[in-house]
Each structure stands twice: as structure tokens, then as C-alpha cells.
Short mmCIF file of C-alpha atoms in Angstrom, two decimals:
data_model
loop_
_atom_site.label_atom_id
_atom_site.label_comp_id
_atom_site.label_asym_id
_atom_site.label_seq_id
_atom_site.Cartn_x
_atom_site.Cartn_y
_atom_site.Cartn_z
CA UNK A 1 27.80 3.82 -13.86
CA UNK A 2 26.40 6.38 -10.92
CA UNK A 3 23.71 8.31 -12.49
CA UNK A 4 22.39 11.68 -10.79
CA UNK A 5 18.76 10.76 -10.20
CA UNK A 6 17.88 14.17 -10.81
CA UNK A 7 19.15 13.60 -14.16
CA UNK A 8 16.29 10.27 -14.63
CA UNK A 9 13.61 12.97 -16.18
CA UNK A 10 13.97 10.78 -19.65
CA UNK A 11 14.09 7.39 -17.63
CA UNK A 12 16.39 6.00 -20.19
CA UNK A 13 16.56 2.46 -19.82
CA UNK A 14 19.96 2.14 -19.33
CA UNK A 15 20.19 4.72 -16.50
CA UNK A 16 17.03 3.46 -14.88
CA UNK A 17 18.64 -0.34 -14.75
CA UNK A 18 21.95 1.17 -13.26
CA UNK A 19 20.01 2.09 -10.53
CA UNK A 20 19.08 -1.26 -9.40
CA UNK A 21 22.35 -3.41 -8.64
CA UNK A 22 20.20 -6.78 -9.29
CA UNK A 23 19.64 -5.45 -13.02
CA UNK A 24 22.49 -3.67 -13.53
CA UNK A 25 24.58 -6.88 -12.67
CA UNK A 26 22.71 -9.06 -15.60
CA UNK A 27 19.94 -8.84 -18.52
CA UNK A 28 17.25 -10.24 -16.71
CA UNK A 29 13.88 -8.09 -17.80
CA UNK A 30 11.46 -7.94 -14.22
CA UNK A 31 8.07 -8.06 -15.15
CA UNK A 32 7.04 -8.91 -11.47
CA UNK A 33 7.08 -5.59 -9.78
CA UNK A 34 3.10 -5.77 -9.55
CA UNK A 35 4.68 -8.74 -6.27
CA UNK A 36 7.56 -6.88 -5.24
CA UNK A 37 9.55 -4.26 -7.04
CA UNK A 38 13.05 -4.38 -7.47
CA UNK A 39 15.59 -2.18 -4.78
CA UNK A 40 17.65 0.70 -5.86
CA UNK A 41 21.20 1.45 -4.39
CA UNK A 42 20.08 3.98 -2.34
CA UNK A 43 17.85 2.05 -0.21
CA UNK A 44 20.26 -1.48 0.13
CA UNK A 45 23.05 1.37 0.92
CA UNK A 46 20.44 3.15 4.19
CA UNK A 47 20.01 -0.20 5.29
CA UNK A 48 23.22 -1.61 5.22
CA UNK A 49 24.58 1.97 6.84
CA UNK A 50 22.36 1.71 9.33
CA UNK A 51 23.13 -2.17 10.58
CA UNK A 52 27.08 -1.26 10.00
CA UNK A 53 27.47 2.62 11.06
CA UNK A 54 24.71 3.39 13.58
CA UNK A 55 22.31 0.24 14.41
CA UNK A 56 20.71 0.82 18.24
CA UNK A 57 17.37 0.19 19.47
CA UNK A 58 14.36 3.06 19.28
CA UNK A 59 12.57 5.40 21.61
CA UNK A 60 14.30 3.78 24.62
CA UNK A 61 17.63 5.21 25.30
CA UNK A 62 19.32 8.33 25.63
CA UNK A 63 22.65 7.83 24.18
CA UNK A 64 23.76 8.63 21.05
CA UNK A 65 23.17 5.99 18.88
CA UNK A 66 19.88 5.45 20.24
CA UNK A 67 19.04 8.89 19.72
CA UNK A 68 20.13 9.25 16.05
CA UNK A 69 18.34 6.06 14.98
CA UNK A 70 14.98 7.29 16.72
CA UNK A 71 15.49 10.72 14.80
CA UNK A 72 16.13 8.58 11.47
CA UNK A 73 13.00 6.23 12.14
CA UNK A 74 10.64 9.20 13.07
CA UNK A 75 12.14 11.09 10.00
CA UNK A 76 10.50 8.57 7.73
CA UNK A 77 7.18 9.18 9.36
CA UNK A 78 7.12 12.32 8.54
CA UNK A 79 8.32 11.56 5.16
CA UNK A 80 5.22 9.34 4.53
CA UNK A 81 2.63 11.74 5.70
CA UNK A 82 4.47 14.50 3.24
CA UNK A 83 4.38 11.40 0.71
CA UNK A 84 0.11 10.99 1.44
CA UNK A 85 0.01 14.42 2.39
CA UNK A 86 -1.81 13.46 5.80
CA UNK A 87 -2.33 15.92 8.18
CA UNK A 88 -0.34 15.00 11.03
CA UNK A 89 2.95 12.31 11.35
CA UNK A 90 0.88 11.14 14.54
CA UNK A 91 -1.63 9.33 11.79
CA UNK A 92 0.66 6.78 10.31
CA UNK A 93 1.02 3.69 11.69
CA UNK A 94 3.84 1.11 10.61
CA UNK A 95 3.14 -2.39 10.60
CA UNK A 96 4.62 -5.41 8.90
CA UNK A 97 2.69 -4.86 5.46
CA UNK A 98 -0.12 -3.56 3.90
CA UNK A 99 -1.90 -7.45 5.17
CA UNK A 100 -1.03 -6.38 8.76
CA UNK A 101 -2.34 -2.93 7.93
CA UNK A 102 -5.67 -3.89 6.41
CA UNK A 103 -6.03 -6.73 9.46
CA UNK A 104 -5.42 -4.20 12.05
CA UNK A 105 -8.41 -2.49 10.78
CA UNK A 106 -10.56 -5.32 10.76
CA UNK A 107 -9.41 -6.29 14.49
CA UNK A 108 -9.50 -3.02 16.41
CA UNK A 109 -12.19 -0.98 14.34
CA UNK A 110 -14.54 -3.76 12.68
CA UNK A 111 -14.86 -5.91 15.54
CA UNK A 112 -15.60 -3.14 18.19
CA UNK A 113 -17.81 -1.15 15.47
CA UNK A 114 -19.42 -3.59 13.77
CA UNK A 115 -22.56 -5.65 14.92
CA UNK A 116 -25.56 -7.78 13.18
CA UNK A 117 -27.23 -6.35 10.90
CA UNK A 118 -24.69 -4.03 9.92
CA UNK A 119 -22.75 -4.49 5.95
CA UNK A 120 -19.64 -4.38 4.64
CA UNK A 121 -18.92 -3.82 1.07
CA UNK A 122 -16.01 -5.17 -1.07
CA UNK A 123 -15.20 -5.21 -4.32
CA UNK A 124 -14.42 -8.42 -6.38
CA UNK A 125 -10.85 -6.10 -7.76
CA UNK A 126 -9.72 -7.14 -4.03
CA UNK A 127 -6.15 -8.57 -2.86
CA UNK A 128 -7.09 -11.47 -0.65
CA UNK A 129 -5.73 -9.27 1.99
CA UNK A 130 -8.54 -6.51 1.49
CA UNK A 131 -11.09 -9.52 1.30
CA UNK A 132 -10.19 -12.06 3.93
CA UNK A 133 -9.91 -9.30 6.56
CA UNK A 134 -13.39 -8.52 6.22
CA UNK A 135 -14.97 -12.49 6.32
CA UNK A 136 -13.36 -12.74 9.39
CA UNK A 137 -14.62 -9.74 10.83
CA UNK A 138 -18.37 -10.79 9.44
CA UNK A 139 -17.98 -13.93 11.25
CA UNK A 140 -16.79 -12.22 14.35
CA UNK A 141 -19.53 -9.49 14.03
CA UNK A 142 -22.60 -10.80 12.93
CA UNK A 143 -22.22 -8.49 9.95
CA UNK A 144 -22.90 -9.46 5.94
CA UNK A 145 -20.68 -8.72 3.10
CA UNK A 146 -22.39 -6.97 0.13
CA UNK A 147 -19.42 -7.69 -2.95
CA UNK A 148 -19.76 -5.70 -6.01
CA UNK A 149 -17.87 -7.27 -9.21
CA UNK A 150 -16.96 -5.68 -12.30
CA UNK A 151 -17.85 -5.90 -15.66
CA UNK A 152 -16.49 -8.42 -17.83
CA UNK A 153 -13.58 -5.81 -18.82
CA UNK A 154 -12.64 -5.43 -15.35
CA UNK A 155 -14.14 -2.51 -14.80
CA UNK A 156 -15.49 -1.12 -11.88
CA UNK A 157 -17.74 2.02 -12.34
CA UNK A 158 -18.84 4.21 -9.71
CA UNK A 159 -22.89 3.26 -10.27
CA UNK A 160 -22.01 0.01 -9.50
CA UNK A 161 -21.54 0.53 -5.78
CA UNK A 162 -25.03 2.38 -5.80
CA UNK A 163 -27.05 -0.87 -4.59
CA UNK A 164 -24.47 -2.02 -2.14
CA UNK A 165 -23.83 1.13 -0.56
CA UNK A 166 -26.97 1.51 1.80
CA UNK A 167 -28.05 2.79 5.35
CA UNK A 168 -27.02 -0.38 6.67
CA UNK A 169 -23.36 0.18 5.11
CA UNK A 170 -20.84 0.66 7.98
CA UNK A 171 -17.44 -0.12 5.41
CA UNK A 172 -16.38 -0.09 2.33
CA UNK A 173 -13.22 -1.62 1.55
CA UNK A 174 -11.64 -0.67 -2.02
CA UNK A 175 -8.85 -1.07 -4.24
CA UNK A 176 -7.13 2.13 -5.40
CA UNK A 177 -5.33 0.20 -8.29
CA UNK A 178 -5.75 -3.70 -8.84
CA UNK A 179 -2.75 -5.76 -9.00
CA UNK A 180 -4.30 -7.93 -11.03
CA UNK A 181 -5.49 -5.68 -13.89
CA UNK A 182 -4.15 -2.68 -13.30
CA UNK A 183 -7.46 -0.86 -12.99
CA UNK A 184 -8.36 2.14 -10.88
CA UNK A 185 -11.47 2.36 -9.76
CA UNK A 186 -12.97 5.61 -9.01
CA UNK A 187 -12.04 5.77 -5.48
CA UNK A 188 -13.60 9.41 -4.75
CA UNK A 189 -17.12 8.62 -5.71
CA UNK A 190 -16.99 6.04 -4.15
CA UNK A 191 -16.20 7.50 -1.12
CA UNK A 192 -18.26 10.29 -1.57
CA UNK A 193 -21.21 7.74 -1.78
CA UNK A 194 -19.94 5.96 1.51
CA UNK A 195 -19.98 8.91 3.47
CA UNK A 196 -23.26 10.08 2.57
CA UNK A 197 -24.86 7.28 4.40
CA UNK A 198 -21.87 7.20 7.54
CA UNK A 199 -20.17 4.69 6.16
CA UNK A 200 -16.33 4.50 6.53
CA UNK A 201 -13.85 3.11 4.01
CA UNK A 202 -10.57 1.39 3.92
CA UNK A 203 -8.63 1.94 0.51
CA UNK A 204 -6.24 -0.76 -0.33
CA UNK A 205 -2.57 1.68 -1.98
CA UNK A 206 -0.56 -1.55 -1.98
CA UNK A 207 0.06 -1.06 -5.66
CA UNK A 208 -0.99 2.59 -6.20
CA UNK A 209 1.92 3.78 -4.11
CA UNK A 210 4.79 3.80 -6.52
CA UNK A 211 2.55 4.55 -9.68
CA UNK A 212 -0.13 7.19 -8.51
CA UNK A 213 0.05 10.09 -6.00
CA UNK A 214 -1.48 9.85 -3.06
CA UNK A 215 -3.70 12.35 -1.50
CA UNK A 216 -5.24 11.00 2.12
CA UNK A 217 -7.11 14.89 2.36
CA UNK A 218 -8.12 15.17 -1.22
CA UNK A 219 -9.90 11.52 -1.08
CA UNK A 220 -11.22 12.32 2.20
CA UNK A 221 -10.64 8.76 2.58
CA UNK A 222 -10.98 7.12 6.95
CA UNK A 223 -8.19 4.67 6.16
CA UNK A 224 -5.43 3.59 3.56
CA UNK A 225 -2.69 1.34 3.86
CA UNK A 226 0.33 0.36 1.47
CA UNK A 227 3.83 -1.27 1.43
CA UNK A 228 7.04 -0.92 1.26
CA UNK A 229 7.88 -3.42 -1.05
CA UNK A 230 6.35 -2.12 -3.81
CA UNK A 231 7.11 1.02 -3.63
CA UNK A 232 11.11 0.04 -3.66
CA UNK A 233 11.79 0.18 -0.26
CA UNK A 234 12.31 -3.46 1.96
CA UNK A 235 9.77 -6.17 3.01
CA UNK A 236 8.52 -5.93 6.19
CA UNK A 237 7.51 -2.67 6.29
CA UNK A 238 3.79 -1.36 6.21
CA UNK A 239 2.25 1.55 6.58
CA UNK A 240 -1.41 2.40 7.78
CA UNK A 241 -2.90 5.95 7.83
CA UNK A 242 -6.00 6.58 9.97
CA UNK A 243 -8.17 9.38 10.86
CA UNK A 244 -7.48 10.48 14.09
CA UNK A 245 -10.65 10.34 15.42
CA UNK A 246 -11.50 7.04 14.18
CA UNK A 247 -7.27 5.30 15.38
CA UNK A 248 -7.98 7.02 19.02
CA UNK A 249 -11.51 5.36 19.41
CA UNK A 250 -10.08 1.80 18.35
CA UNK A 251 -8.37 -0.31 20.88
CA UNK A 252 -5.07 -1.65 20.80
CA UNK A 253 -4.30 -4.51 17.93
CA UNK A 254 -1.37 -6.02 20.16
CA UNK A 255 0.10 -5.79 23.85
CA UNK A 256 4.06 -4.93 24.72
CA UNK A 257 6.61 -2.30 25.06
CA UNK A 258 6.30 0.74 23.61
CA UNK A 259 2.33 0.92 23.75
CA UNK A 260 1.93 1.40 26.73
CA UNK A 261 1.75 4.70 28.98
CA UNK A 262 1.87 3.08 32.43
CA UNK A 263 1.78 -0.37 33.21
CA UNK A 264 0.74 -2.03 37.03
CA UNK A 265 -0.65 -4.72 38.61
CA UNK A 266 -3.63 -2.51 38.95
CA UNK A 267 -3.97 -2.45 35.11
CA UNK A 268 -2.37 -0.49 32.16
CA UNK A 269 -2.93 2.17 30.04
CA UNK A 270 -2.17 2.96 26.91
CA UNK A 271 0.51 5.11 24.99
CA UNK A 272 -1.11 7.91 22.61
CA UNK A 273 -0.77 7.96 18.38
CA UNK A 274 1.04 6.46 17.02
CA UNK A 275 2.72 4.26 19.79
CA UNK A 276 -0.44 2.59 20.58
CA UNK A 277 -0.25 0.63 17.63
CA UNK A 278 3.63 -0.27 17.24
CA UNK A 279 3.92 -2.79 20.24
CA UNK A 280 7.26 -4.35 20.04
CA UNK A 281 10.46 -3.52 18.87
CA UNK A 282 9.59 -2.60 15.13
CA UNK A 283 11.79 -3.28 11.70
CA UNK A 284 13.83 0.13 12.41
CA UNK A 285 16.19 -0.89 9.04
CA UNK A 286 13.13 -1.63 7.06
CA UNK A 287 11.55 1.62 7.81
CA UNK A 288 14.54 3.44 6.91
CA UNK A 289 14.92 1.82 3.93
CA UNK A 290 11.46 2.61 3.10
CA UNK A 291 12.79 6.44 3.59
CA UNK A 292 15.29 6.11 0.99
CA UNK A 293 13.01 4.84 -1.30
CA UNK A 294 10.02 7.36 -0.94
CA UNK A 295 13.53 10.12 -1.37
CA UNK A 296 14.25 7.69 -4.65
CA UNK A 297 10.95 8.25 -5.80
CA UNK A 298 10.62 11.58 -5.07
CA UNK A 299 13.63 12.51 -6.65
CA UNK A 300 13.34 11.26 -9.42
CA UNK A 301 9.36 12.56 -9.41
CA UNK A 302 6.60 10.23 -9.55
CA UNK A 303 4.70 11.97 -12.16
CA UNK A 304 7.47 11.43 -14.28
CA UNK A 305 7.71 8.08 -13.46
CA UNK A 306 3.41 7.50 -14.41
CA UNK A 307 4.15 9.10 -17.53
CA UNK A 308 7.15 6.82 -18.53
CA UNK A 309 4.86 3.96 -16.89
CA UNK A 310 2.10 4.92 -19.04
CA UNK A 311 3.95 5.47 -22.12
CA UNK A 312 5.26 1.65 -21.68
CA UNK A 313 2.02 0.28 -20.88
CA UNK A 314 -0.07 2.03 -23.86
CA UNK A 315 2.95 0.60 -26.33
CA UNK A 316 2.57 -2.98 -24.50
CA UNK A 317 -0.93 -2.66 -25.10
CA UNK A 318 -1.22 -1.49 -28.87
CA UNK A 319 1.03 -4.17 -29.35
CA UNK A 320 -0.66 -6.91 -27.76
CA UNK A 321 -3.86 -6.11 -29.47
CA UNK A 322 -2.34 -6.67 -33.11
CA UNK A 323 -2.25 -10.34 -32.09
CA UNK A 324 -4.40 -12.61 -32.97
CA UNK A 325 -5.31 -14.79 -29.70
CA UNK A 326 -4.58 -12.18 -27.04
CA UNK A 327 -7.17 -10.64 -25.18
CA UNK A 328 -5.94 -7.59 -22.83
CA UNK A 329 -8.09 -7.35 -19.51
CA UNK A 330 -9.04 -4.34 -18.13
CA UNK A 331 -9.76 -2.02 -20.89
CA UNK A 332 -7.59 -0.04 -22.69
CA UNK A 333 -8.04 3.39 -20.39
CA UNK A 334 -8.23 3.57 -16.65
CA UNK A 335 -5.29 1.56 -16.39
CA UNK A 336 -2.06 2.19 -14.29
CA UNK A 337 1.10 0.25 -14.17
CA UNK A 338 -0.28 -3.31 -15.36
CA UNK A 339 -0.82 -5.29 -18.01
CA UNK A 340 -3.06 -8.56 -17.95
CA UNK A 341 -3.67 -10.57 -20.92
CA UNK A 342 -5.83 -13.91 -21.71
CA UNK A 343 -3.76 -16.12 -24.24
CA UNK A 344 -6.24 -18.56 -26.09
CA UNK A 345 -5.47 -22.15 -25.37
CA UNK A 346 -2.07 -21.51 -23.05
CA UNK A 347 -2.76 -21.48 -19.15
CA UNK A 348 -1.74 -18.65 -17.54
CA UNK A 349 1.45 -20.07 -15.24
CA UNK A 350 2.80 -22.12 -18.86
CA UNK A 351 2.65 -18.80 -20.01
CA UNK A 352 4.32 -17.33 -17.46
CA UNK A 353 7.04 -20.25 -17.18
CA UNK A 354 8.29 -19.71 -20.64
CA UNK A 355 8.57 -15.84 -20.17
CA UNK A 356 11.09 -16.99 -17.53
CA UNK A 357 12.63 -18.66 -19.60
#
């Protein structure tokens, strides 16, 4: 059944699985889009257009196909700074994935930035890709890592970055919603505190894309980087916004076509933003895809889409709690999206197994 997605302001369950073929087609219930969410019609449809109606390579040739898939590929650009509300398309950089994102970061700023002495804070909420980044770059650097954990609920108050964040802090790297727990920290303060003493920081909107909205201004933030894949559009795609100041000072993360300006025996130099960073021919299908899904969410309105969220993950939780046994992580408020729980005396993957079942 083709549902308007305009019409999606109740998020009916019914209507809401009809948008997703893999769903629609059987009664499997996902409760893994904290890995990878599911993919509406709309975006297997752009990609499959694209590869059967119009596929050509990007920014290289003047004919017509090559022309309209450059327009559709630059389209999304623009799409995601509306979507983070950055100030200029020139600012986002794709990549393969938030992990290529949060490395590029750690190549071309942290290891020209960085030296001994200096300190880089993380927080234990971390993806391993917002934690092994910055061990290699300490290793690389001669810099330290200062980690700040939460509290035994999850929790990760603003006072407790106020000993790690010092005049030797040159980074933060944070979380704006944990995958594991579903907990947001409070990214703004936190920031706020970073900046007072120069620091920059690196937010981690892997899984805050698709549930929370994004505001790259209003957090003030130096860099932020998030997936496609979690925010319904294809794998493969990443997306990494910068300052400008800060992406035009960094050097190169890799060498080929399309980042270059002028290239000689003499020596080369380099494209401007955002070509400097996209060396190669990129995933042109994936980031249209990831167009049609920002458009899905959009649509359909992402504040809606919290709110249903929300409403789901309060019942889950109220629920959970009547249970003798079950111990819900994270707190009850603060939360976004997920739902972790502690079963007494059943490991976590038997747990999971049988919910597979």
C-alpha cells in the first residue's frame, strides 16, 4: 500500500512498515537500527534510478549525463548543510562513514596540530571509532588522552568534563547520543567549556542524525560527522562538517583526482573546499541515496519522528521496569532512541539470540 508520507504525522505502524519494502514483505520486528537502520522505497528507488536511468561519472565531463549526475550529487550537499544548518555547502565533506570522517580528523588536523604535552579528551560513551582515532593520533603526537566516564547510570554530566578540560586541552571528542545507551550528553556545555580554554571539539552524530536535529551554528561545534546508514540512506556514505577555517588549514587526508588544482612534475597543488578532501571517484549512488533519505526524513518531519521515538521508548521503559530482574541503563530521562537493559543471570548476546528467534 503507497502511503503519502506527508500523511505519516500519526506514524501508524502499519503505514510506517509499508514504507520499508524489507518489513513490509514479512513480520520481522528490527530492533537493530541503533547498527544500521532499515531503507525506505524512496531511497532503494534514487539509487536504482540513478544506476538504470542516468549513471555517469562526476565533476569531469560535460555531457549530459555527466552533468545531471554532478547537479544530483552536489544537490545532496546542499541538502545536508540545510539538514545541519551549516553555513556554507563548501563545509561538508563526504567520506565513506562517520569512521572515515572521525579518522580524517585525527590524520589531517590532530597530527599537524597536536604535539607533546598537549591533551585530548574523550569520553568513555565513545564508538570505538571516536576513541581509536584519537590513540593513534596520541601515539603519533606525543599527546595524552584525559577520558572522562560516566556515572554508574550512564550518565555523563557537564561538571564532569571540568577536570579534564584544561589549558593543556587541544580536543575534545564527544558523543552527541550513545549507541549504546541512548544517552545525550550535554554537548553545548561542553563545548562551551572547550572553547574557553582554545580547545576544539569533534562531536560524534552517528546516531543523533535520524533522532535529534542538528544545529552545527547553534552548538558552535569545530567538527561533526555522521552516516548515512543510520539515518536511512545507503552504506558507504559519510559525511564530515568542518569549520572553514580549521578544513583549509589541514592538509590533504588522501592523494588523486579530483583534489587536486594543478598537478606537475614540479609539484601539485591542491583543489579548494570541499574537493580537497574527496580524492577519488566517490560513491555518487550512495550519496544520492543519502538525499532521498534526508527528503524521507524531512518529509515526514523529524520532530515528529522524536516524539513517536520517545513515546515508544518511555512505554519500553515503564514496562521494563515492572520486571523483576531487569535493570534499564542510562536513566530514565536524557535518553533518545535507545533502550539498554541488564538481565540478571542471562548474557547479553543469549539474550539477544533468543529475541531473534
Amino acid at each position: 500500500m503507497e502511503t503519502s508520507l506527508s500523511t505519516l504525522a500519526s506514524l501508524k505502524p502499519s503505514e510506517w512498515r509499508s514504507q520499508f519494502p524489507l518489513l513490509e514483505a514479512s513480520d520481522v520486528v528490527y530492533l537493530d537500527t541503533a547498527a544500521s537502520a532499515q531503507k525506505p522505497r524512496v531511497v532503494l528507488e534514487a539509487i536504482e534510478r540513478f544506476y538504470r536511468e542516468g549513471y555517469a561519472n562526476i565533476h569531469r565531463g560535460v555531457y549530459p549525463l555527466s552533468v545531471e549526475a554532478t547537479e544530483k550529487f552536489d544537490a545532496t550537499r546542499t541538502a545536508v548543510a540545510r539538514y545541519l544548518n551549516a553555513p556554507s555547502p563548501e563545509q561538508v565533506i563526504f567520506t565513506r562513514g562517520a569512521t572515515e570522517a572521525l579518522n580524517l580528523v585525527a590524520y589531517s588536523w590532530a597530527r599537524t596540530m597536536l604535539q607533546p604535552g598537549d591533551e585530548i579528551v574523550v569520553s568513555l560513551l565513545e564508538h570505538h571509532s571516536n576513541f581509536v582515532p584519537w590513540q593513534m593520533a596520541a601515539e603519533n603526537t606525543g599527546a595524552t588522552i584525559r577520558f572522562v566516564a560516566p556515572d554508574e547510570d550512564g550518565i555523563l554530566p557537564a561538571a564532569a568534563f571540568d577536570e579534564a578540560i584544561t589549558s593543556r586541552t587541544k580536543l575534545v571528542a564527544l558523543t552527541h547520543l550513545s549507541n549504546a545507551l541512548g544517552v545525550v550528553p550535554p554537548v553545548r556545555d561542553v563545548i562551551t567549556k572547550a572553547h574557553a580554554v582554545g580547545a576544539k571539539v569533534i562531536v560524534d552524530a552517528a546516531q543523533a542524525a535520524a533522532h535529534l536535529r542538528l544545529d552545527v551554528q547553534a552548538l558552535d561545534v569545530d567538527f561533526l560527522a555522521f552516516s548515512a546508514h543510520k539515518v536511512y540512506g545507503p552504506t558507504g556514505v559519510g559525511v564530515l562538517f568542518g569549520r572553514r577555517e580549521q578544513l583549509e588549514a589541514m592538509p590533504p587526508f588522501l592523494g588523486g583526482g579530483d583534489m587536486i588544482r594543478a598537478v606537475s612534475v614540479r609539484g601539485t597543488t591542491y583543489a579548494g573546499l570541499p574537493s580537497k578532501f574527496e580524492a577519488g571517484t566517490p560513491n555518487i549512488a550512495g550519496v544520492i541515496g543519502l538525499g532521498a533519505a534526508l527528503r524521507f526524513v524531512e518529509e515526514i518531519g523529524l520532530e515528529r519522528m522524536h516524539a513517536y521515538e520517545d513515546t515508544l521508548l518511555q512505554d519500553l521503559t515503564r514496562e521494563l521496569l515492572t520486571i523483576d530482574g531487569i535493570r534499564v541503563l542510562g536513566g530514565v530521562e536524557g535518553r533518545a532512541a535507545v533502550c539498554s537493559m541488564v538481565i540478571d543471570g542471562v548474557h547479553a548476546l543469549d539474550a539477544a539470540e533468543l529475541l531473534g528467534v
